[in-house]
Coordinates of C-alpha atoms and ligand atoms in Angstrom, one line a residue:
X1139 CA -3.6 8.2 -10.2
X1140 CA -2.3 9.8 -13.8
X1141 CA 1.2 9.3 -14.4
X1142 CA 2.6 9.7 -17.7
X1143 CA 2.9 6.6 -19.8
X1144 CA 6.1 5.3 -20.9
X1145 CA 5.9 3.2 -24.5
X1146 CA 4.2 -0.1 -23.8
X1147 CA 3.5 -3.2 -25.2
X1148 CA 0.4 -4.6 -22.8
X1149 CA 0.1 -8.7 -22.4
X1150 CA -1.0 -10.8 -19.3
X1151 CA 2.0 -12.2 -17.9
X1152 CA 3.0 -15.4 -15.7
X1153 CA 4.3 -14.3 -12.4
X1154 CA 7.7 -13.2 -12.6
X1155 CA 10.5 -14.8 -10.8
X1156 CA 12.7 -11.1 -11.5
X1157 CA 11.1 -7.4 -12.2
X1158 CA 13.9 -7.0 -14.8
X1159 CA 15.6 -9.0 -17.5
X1160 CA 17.2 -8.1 -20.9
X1161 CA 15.6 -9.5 -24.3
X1162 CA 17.9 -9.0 -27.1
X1163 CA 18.6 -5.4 -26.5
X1164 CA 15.3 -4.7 -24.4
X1165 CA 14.4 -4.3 -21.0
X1166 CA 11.9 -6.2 -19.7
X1167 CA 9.6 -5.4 -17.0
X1168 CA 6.7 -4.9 -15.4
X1169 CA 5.5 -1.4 -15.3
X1170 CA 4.4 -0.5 -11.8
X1171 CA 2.3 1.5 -12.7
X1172 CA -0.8 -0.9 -13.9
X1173 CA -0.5 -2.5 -10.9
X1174 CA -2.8 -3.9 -9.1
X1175 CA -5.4 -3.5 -12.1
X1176 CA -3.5 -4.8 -14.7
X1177 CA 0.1 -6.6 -15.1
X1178 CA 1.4 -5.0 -18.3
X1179 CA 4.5 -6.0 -19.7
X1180 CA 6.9 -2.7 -20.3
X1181 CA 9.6 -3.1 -23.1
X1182 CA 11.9 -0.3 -22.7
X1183 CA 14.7 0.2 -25.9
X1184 CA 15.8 3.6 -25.1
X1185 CA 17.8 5.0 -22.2
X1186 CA 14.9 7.6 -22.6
X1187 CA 12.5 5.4 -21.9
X1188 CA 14.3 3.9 -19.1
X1189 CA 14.8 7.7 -17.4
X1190 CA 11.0 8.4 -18.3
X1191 CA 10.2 4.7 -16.5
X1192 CA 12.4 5.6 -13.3
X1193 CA 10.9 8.4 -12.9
X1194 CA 7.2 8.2 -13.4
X1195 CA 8.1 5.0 -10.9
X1196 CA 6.7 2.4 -13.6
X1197 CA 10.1 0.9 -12.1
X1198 CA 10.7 2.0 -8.5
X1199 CA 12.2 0.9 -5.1
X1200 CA 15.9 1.4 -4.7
X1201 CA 17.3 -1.4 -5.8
X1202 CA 15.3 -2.1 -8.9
X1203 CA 16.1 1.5 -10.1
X1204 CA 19.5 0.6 -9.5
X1205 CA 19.4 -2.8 -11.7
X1206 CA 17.3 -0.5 -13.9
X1207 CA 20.0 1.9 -14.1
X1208 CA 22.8 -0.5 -15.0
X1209 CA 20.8 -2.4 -17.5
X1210 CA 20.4 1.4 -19.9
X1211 CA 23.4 1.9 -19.4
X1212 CA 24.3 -1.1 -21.1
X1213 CA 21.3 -0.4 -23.8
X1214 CA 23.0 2.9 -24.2
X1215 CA 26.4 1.4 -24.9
X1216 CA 24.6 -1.1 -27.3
X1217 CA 23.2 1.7 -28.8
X1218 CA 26.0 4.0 -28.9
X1219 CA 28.2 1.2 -30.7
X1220 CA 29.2 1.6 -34.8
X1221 CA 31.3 -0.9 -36.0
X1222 CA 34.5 -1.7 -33.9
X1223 CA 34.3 2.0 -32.1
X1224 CA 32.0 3.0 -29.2
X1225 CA 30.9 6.5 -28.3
X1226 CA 32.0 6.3 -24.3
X1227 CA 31.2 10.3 -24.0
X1228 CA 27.6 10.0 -25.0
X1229 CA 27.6 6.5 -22.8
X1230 CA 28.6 8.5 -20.1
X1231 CA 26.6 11.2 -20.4
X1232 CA 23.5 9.0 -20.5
X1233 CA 25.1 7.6 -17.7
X1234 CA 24.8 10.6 -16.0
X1235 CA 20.6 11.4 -16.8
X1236 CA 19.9 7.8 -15.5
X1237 CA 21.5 8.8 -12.1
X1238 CA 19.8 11.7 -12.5
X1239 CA 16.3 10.7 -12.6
X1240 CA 15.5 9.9 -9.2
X1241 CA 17.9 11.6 -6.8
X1242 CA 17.4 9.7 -2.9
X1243 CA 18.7 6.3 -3.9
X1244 CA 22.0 5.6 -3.6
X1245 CA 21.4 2.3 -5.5
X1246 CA 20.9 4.1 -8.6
X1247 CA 24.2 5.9 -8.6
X1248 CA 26.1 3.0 -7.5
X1249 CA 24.5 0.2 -10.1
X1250 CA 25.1 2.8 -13.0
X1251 CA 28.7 3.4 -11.9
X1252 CA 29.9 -0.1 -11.6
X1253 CA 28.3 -1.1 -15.1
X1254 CA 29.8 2.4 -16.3
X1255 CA 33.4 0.6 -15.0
X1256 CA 33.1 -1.9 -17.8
X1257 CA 32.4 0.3 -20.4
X1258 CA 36.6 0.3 -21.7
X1259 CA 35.5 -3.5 -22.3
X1260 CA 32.9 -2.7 -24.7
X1261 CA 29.3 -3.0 -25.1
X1262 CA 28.3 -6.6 -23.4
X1263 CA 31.4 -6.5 -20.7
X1264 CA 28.9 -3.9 -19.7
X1265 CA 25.8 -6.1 -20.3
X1266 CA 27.8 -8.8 -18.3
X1267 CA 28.7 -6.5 -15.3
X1268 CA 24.6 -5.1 -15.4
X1269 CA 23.7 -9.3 -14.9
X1270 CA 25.6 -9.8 -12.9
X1271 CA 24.1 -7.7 -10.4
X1272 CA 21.1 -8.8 -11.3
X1273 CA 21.8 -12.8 -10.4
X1274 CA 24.0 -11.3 -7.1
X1275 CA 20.8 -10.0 -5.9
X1276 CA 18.9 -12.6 -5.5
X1277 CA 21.8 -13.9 -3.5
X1278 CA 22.1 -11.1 -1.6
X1279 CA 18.3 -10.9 -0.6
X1280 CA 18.2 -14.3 0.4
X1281 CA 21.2 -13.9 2.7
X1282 CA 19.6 -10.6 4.3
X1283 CA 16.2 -11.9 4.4
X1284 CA 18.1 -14.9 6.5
X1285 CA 18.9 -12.6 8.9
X1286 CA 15.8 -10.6 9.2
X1287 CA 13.5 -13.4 9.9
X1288 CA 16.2 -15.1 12.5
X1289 CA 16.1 -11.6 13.9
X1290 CA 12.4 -10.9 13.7
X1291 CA 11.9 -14.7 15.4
X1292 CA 14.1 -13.9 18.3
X1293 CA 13.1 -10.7 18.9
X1294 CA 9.6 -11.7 19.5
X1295 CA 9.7 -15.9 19.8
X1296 CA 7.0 -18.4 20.0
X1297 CA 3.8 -16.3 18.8
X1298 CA 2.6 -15.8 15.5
X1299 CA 3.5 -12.1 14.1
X1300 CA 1.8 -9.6 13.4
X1301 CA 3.7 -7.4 11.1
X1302 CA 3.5 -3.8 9.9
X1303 CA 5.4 -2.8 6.6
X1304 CA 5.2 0.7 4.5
X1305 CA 5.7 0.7 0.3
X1306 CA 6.8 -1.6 -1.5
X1307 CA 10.0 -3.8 -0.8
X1308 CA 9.2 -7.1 -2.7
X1309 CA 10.4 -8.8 -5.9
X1310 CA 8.9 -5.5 -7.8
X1311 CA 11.7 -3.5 -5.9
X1312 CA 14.3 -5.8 -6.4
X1313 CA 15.9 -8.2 -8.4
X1314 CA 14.6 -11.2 -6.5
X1315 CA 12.2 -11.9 -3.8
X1316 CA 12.8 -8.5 -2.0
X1317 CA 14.1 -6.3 1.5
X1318 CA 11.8 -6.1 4.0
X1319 CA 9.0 -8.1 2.3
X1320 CA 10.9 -10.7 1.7
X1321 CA 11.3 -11.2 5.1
X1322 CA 7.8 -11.3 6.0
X1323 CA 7.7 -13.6 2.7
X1324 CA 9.8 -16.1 4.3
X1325 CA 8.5 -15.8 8.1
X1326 CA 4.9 -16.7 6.4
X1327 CA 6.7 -19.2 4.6
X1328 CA 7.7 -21.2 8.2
X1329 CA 4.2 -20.9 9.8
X1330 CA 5.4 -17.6 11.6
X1331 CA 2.7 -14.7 10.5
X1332 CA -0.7 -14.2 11.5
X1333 CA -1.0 -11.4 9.7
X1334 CA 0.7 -8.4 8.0
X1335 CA -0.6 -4.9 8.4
X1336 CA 0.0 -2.8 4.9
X1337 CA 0.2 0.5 4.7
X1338 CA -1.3 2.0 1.8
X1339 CA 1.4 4.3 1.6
X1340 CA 0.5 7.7 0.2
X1341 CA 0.1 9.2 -2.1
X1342 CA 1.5 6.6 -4.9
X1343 CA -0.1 3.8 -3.2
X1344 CA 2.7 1.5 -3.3
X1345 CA 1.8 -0.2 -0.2
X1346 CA -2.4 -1.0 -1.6
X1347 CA -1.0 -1.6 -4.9
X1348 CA 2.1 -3.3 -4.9
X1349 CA 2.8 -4.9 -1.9
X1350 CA -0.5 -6.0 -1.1
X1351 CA -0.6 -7.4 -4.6
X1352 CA 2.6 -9.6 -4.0
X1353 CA 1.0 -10.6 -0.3
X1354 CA -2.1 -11.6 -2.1
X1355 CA 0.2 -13.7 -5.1
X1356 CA 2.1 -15.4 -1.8
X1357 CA -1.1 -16.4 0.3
X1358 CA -0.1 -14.6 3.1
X1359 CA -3.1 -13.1 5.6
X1360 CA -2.8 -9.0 4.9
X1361 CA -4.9 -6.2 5.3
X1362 CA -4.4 -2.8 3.8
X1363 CA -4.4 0.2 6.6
X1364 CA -4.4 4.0 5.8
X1365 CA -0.9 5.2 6.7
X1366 CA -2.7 7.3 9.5
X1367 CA -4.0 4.6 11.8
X1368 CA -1.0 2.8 11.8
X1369 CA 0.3 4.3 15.5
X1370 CA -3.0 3.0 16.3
X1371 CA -2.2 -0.4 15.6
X1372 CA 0.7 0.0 17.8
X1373 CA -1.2 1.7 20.6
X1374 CA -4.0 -1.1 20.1
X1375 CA -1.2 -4.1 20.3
X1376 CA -2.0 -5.4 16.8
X1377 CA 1.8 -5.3 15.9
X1378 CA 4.5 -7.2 17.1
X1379 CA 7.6 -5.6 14.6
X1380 CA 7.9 -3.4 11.7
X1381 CA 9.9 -3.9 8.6
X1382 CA 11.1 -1.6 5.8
X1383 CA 13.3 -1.1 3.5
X1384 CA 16.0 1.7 3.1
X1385 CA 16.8 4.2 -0.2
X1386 CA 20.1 5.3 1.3
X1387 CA 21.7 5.2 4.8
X1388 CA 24.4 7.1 6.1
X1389 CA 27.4 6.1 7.9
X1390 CA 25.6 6.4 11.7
X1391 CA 22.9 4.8 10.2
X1392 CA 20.4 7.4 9.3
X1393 CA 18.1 5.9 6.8
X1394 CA 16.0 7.3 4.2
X1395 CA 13.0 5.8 2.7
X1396 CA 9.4 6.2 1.8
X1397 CA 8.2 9.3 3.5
X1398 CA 5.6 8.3 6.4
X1399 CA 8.7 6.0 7.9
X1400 CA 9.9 8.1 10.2
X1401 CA 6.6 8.7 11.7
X1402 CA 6.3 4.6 12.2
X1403 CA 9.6 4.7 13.7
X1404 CA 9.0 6.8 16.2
X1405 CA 5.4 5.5 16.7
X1406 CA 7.5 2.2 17.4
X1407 CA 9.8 3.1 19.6
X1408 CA 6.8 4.9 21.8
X1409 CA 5.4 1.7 22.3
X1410 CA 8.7 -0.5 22.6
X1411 CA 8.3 -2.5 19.1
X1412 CA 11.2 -3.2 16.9
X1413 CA 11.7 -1.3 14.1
X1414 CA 14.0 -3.4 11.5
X1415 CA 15.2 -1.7 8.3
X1416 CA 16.1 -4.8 5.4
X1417 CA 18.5 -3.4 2.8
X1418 CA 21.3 -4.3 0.4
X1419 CA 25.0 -3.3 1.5
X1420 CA 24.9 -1.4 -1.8
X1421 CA 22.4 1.1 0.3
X1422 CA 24.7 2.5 2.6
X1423 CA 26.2 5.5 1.4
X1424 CA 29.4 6.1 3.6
X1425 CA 29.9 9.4 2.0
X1426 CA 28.1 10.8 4.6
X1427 CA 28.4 11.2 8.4
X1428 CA 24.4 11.2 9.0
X1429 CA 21.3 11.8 7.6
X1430 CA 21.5 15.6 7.1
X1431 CA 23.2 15.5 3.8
X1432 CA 20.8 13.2 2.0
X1433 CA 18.4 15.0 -0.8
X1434 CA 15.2 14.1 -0.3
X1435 CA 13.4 14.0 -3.7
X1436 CA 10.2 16.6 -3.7
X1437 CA 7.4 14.9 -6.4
X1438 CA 4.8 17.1 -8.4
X1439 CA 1.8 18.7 -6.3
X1440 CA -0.6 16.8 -8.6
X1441 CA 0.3 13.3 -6.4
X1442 CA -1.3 14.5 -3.6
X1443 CA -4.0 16.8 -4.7
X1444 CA -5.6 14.1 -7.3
X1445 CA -6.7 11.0 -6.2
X1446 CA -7.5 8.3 -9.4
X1447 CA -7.4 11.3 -11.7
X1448 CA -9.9 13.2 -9.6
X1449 CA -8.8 16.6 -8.2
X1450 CA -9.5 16.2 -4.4
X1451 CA -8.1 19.9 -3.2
X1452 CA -9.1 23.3 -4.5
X1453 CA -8.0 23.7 -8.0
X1454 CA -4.2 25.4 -7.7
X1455 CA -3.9 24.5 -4.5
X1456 CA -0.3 24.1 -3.5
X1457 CA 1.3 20.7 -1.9
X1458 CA 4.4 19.9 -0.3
X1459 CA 4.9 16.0 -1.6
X1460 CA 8.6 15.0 -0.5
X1461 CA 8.8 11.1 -1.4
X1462 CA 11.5 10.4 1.3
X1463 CA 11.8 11.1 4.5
X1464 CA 14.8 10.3 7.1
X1465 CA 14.6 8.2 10.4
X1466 CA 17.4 8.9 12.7
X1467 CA 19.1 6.0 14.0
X1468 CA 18.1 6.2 17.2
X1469 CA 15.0 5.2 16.4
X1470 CA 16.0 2.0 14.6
X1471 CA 16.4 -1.5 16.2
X1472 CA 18.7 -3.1 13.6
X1473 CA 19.6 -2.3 10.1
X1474 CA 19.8 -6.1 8.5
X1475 CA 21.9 -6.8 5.3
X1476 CA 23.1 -9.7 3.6
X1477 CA 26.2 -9.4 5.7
X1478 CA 25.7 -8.2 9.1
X1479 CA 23.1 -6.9 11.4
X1480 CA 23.8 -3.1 12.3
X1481 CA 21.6 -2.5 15.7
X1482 CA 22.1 1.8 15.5
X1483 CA 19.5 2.0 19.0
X1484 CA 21.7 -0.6 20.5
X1485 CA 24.8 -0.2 19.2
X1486 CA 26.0 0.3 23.1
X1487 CA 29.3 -2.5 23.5
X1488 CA 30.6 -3.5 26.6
X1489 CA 33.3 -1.0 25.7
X1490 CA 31.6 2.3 24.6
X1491 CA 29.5 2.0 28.3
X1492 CA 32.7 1.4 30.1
X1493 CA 33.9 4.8 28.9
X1494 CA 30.8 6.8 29.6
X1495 CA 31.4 5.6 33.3
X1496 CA 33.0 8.0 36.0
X1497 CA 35.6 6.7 38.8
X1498 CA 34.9 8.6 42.2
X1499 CA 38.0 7.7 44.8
X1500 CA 37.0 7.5 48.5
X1501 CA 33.4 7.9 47.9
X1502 CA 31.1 7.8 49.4
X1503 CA 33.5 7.0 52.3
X1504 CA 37.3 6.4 52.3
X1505 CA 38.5 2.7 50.4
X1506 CA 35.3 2.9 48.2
X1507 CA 35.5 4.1 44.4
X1508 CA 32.4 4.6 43.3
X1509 CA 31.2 4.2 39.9
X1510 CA 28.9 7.2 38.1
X1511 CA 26.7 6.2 35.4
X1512 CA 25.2 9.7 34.5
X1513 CA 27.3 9.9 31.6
X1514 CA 26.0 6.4 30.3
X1515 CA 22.3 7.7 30.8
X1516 CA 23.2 11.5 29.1
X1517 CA 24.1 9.9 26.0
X1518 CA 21.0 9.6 23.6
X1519 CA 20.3 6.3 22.3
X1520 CA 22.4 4.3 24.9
X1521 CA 19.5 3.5 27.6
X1522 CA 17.4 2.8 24.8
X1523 CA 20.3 0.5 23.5
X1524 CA 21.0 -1.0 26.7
X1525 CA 17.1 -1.6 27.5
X1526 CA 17.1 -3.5 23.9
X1527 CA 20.0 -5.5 24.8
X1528 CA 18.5 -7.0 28.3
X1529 CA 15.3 -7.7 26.7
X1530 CA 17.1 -9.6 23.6
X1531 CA 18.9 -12.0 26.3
X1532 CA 15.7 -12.6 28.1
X1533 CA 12.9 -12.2 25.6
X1534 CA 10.1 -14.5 26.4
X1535 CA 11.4 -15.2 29.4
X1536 CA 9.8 -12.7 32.0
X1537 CA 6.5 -11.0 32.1
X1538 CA 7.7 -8.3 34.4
X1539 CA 10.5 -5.7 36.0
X1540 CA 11.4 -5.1 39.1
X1541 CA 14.1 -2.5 39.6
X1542 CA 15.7 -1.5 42.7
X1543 CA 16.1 1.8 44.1
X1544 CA 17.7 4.5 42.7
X1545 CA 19.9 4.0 40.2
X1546 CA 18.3 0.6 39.0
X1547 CA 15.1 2.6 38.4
X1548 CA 16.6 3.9 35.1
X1549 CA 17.3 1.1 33.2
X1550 CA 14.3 -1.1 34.6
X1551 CA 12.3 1.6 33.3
X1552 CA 13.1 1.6 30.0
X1553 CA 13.3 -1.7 29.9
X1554 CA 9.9 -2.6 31.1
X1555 CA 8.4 0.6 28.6
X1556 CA 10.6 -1.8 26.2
X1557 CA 9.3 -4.8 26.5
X1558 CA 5.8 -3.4 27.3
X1559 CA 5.6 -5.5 30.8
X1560 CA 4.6 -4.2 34.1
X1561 CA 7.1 -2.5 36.0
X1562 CA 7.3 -2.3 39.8
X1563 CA 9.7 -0.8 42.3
X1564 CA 11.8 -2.4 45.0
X1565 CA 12.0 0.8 47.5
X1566 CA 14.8 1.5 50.3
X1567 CA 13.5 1.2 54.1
X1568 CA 10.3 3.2 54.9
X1569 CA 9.4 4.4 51.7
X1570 CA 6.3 2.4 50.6
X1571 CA 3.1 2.5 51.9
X1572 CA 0.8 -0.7 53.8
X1573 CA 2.3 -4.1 54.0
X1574 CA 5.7 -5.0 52.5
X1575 CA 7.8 -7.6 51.9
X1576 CA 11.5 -6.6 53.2
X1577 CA 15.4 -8.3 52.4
X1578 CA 18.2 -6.9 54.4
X1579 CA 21.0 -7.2 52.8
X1580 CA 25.2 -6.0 53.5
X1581 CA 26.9 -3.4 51.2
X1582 CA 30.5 -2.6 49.7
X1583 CA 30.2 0.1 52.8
X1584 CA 27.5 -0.8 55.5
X1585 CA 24.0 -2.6 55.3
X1586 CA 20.8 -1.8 53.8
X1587 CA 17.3 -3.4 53.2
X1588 CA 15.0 -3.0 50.0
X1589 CA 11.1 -3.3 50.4
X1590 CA 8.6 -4.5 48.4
X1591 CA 4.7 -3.6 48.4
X1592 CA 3.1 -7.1 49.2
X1593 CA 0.7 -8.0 46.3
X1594 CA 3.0 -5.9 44.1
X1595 CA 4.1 -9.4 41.9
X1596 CA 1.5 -11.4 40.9
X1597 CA 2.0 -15.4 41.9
X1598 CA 4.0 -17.0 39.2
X1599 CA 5.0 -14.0 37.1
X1600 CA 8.1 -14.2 35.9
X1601 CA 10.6 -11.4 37.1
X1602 CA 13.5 -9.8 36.0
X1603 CA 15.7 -7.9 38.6
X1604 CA 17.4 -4.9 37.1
X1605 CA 19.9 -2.9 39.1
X1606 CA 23.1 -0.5 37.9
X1607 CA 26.0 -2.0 39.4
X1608 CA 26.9 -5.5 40.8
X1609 CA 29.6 -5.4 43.4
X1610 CA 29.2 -8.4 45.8
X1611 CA 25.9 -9.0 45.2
X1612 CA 23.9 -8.4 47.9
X1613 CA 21.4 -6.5 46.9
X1614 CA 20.1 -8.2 43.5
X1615 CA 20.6 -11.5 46.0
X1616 CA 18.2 -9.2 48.2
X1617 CA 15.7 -8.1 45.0
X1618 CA 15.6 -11.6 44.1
X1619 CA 14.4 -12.8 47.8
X1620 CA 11.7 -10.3 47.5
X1621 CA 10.8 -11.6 44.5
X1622 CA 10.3 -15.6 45.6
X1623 CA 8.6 -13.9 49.1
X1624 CA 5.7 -12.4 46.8
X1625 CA 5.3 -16.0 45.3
X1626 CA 6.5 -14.6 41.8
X1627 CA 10.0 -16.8 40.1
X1628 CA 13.1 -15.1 39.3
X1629 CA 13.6 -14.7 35.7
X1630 CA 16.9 -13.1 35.7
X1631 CA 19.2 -10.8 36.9
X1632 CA 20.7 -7.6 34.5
X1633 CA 22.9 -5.0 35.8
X1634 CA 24.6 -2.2 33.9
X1635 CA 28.2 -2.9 35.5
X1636 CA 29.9 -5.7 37.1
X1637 CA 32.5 -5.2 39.6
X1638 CA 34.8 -8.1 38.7
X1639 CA 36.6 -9.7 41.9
X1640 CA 34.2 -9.2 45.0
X1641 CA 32.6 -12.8 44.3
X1642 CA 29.4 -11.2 43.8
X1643 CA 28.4 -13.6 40.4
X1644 CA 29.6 -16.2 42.6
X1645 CA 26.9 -15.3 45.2
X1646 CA 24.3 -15.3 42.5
X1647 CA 24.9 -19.0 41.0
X1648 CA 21.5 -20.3 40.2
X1649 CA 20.1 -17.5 38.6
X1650 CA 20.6 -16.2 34.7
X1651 CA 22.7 -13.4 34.7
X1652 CA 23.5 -10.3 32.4
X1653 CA 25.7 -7.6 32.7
X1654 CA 26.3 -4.7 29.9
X1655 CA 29.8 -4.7 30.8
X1656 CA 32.5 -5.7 33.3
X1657 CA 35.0 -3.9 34.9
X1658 CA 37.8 -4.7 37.3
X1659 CA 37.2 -3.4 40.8
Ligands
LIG316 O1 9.3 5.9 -4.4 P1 9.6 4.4 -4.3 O2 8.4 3.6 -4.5 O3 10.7 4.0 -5.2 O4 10.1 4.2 -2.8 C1 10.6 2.9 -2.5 C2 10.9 2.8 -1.1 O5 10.9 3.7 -0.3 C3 11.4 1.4 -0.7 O6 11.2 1.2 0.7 C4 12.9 1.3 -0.9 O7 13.3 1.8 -2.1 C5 13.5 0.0 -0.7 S1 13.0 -1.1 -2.1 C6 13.9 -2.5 -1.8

């Protein structure tokens, strides 16, 4: 790869606890760019070099562009000082070129803005405020990679992990130990990874390069994957979660980052595995409503069509080489920061179900109301949430689904695609084929039975009953006979809706039970 040089100052350096620091009116870094060949130090005292450093990504990943960023803007207000007076206009218009030199991350803009607030104080109030970030995000990694690996653990407890990341999210993106990678820093750190799949993360190879490199520097067991066979993996069962980091997010959670992303995303959700996106609050760019509105930075053709300084495409041919791309929320399991976990594919409450549900009077038959969840299921993401939710209460806790006929069919189904266990049908009366197991079992309005194909559960496995509604529980107490008739256990019991006040959790005592929300009946 041929990227311009910025002016450089080469030594062999110790390994660094920060990517950035200021010497006496300097930056100090490490430029990216060496990397994994060499680790040259990069002394930067011009906000030219800086934008020249930014953007030839011998400093890249959001945030560290963002620290970047603040720090030359306090070199430009150390340079732009004579005497007692300060030249604020040329400040700010350097200000302005550093936000300017890499347009996706939000970080940039923000970092340079909130140094840029201290400028009336003078030069080193503006230093102060650029440090300050600094030391603040090492804080605020820690606290978000916290959360991630608590999240990570639960979401897939007791086995060693095997983890999938793309580009670079580590101490050389950050001010600190990193997003996403510091996450899978710290799970290795507690025994908890067997190994991490790296994307090499075309064309600028942050993923070979870079995180590999800092992998390698940890001890932790990685190995480098072309970005292509990564749905593979997933196909193939060789990951359990996948962790990035983010270069802005919108309000509904919307992320962009390294292009190829969106393609795991949805690679991840095909197969049920979480997707987890680790980034700063600072990230989040409430500005806009989704991901439409984000500009997606388009780099030189040159990336793509050279490979180590070797053309490998015709000579002029053409490339399209955008750097970001956007996943839609849907697609993500949680977006983790240092304050909060955001879960956009389950952000279903108790609440926001119990309004998508439809009261029918007298139906089916006078005295009855009945509930209608098709509005629940039309709304895109919810099933998916809801299926996230049940397996979160009862992950590692049941190898397989049974749902019961119809309506229980929906969410079992995406549940069981979710958790990537075996799912099997309990049927009404005389719709299965050869021997069955049968429960009879009393309604809100009459009696029914549900059937089970004997053989169907295997002796032992754990099962978790999934139904839409519980009203007085006969019929999950029915699934759950079937269940204990095949020789399988009873896991749990998860229901969409529970009808409060017709005893039916009452009949059910004994077995764990979940229910997306309640309502009166
Ligand atoms: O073009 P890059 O290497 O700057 O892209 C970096 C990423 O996409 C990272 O995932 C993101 O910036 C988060 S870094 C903490």
């Amino acid at each position: 790869m041929e990227l311009p040089e910025a002016r450089t100052t080469t030594t062999t350096l110790e390994p660094p606890r920060t990517s950035l620091r200021w010497d006496a009116g300097t930056i100090v870094t490490i430029d990216q760019r060496a990397l994994p060949q060499e680790t040259r130090e990069l002394r930067l005292e011009t906000v030219e070099a800086v934008i020249e450093a930014i953007r030839t990504l011998a400093i890249r990943g959001a945030v560290a562009i963002g620290l970047a960023g603040a720090l030359g803007t306090a070199l430009s207000a150390h340079r732009h000082r004579a005497g007692e007076s300060l030249d604020r206009v040329a400040v700010r218009a350097d200000a302005e070129r550093l936000i300017a030199a890499r347009p996706t991350a939000v970080n940039l803009e923000w970092a340079v803005r909130r140094a840029l607030s201290r400028l009336d104080e003078g030069p080193e109030a503006v230093l102060a405020e650029a440090e300050a970030m600094l030391a603040e995000d090492a804080a605020v990694n820690t606290a978000a990679t916290e959360r991630a690996a608590e999240l990570v653990d639960a979401l897939s407890p007791g086995r060693r992990l095997r983890l999938l990341t793309h580009c670079n999210t580590g101490a050389l993106a950050t001010g600190a130990v990193g997003t996403a990678l510091g996450a899978i820093l710290r799970l290795a750190d507690q025994g908890r990874v067997h190994e991490v799949l790296v994307d090499e993360t075309r064309p600028l190879l942050q993923g070979s390069r870079l995180t590999a490199w800092e992998l390698a520097r940890a001890g932790v067991p990685y190995r480098v994957c072309p970005d292509s066979a990564a749905a593979g993996a997933m196909a193939g069962g060789l990951i359990d979660c996948v962790l990035v980091g983010a270069d802005r997010i919108a309000a509904n959670g919307d992320t962009a980052n390294k292009v190829g992303t969106y393609g795991l995303a949805v690679a991840a959700a095909r197969h049920g595995i979480p997707f987890i996106v680790v980034a700063p609050e600072s990230t989040w760019d409430h500005t806009l409503a989704d991901g439409t509105g984000i500009t997606l930075e388009e780099r030189p053709a040159a990336e793509v069509t050279s490979v180590a300084g070797r053309d490998c495409a015709p000579p002029r041919a053409r490339a399209y080489n955008p750097a970001f791309d956007v996943t839609p929320a849907e697609l993500i399991t949680a977006i983790v920061t240092e304050r909060r976990v955001v879960r956009p594919r389950s952000a279903v409450t108790a609440g926001s179900i119990a309004r998508l549900i439809e009261d029918f009077p007298d139906h089916p038959e006078t005295g009855v109301t009945f509930r209608e969840l098709s509005g629940v299921y039309a709304r895109p993401g919810v099933l998916a949430g809801m299926a996230d939710r049940v397996h979160e209460l009862f992950a590692g806790a049941y190898d397989g689904v049974l749902a019961v006929e119809a309506r229980g069919f929906v969410l079992g189904a995406a549940l069981a695609s979710r958790a990537g266990v075996p799912l099997v049908l309990a049927r009404k009366p005389g719709k299965l084929p050869g021997p069955v197991h049968s429960a009879d079992y009393a309604l809100e309005y009459g009696t029914d039975r549900l059937e089970l194909r004997k053989g169907a559960l295997e002796p032992g496995e754990r099962v978790l009953c999934v139904d839409d509604v519980l009203a007085t529980g006969g019929t999950l107490a029915a699934a759950a006979r079937l269940v204990r008739d095949s020789g399988a256990e009873v896991a749990g019991l998860a229901v969409v809706l529970e009808l409060t006040g017709l005893g039916g959790r009452d009949r059910l005592t004994g077995h764990r039970l979940a229910a997306l929300c309640e309502v009166p009946a």
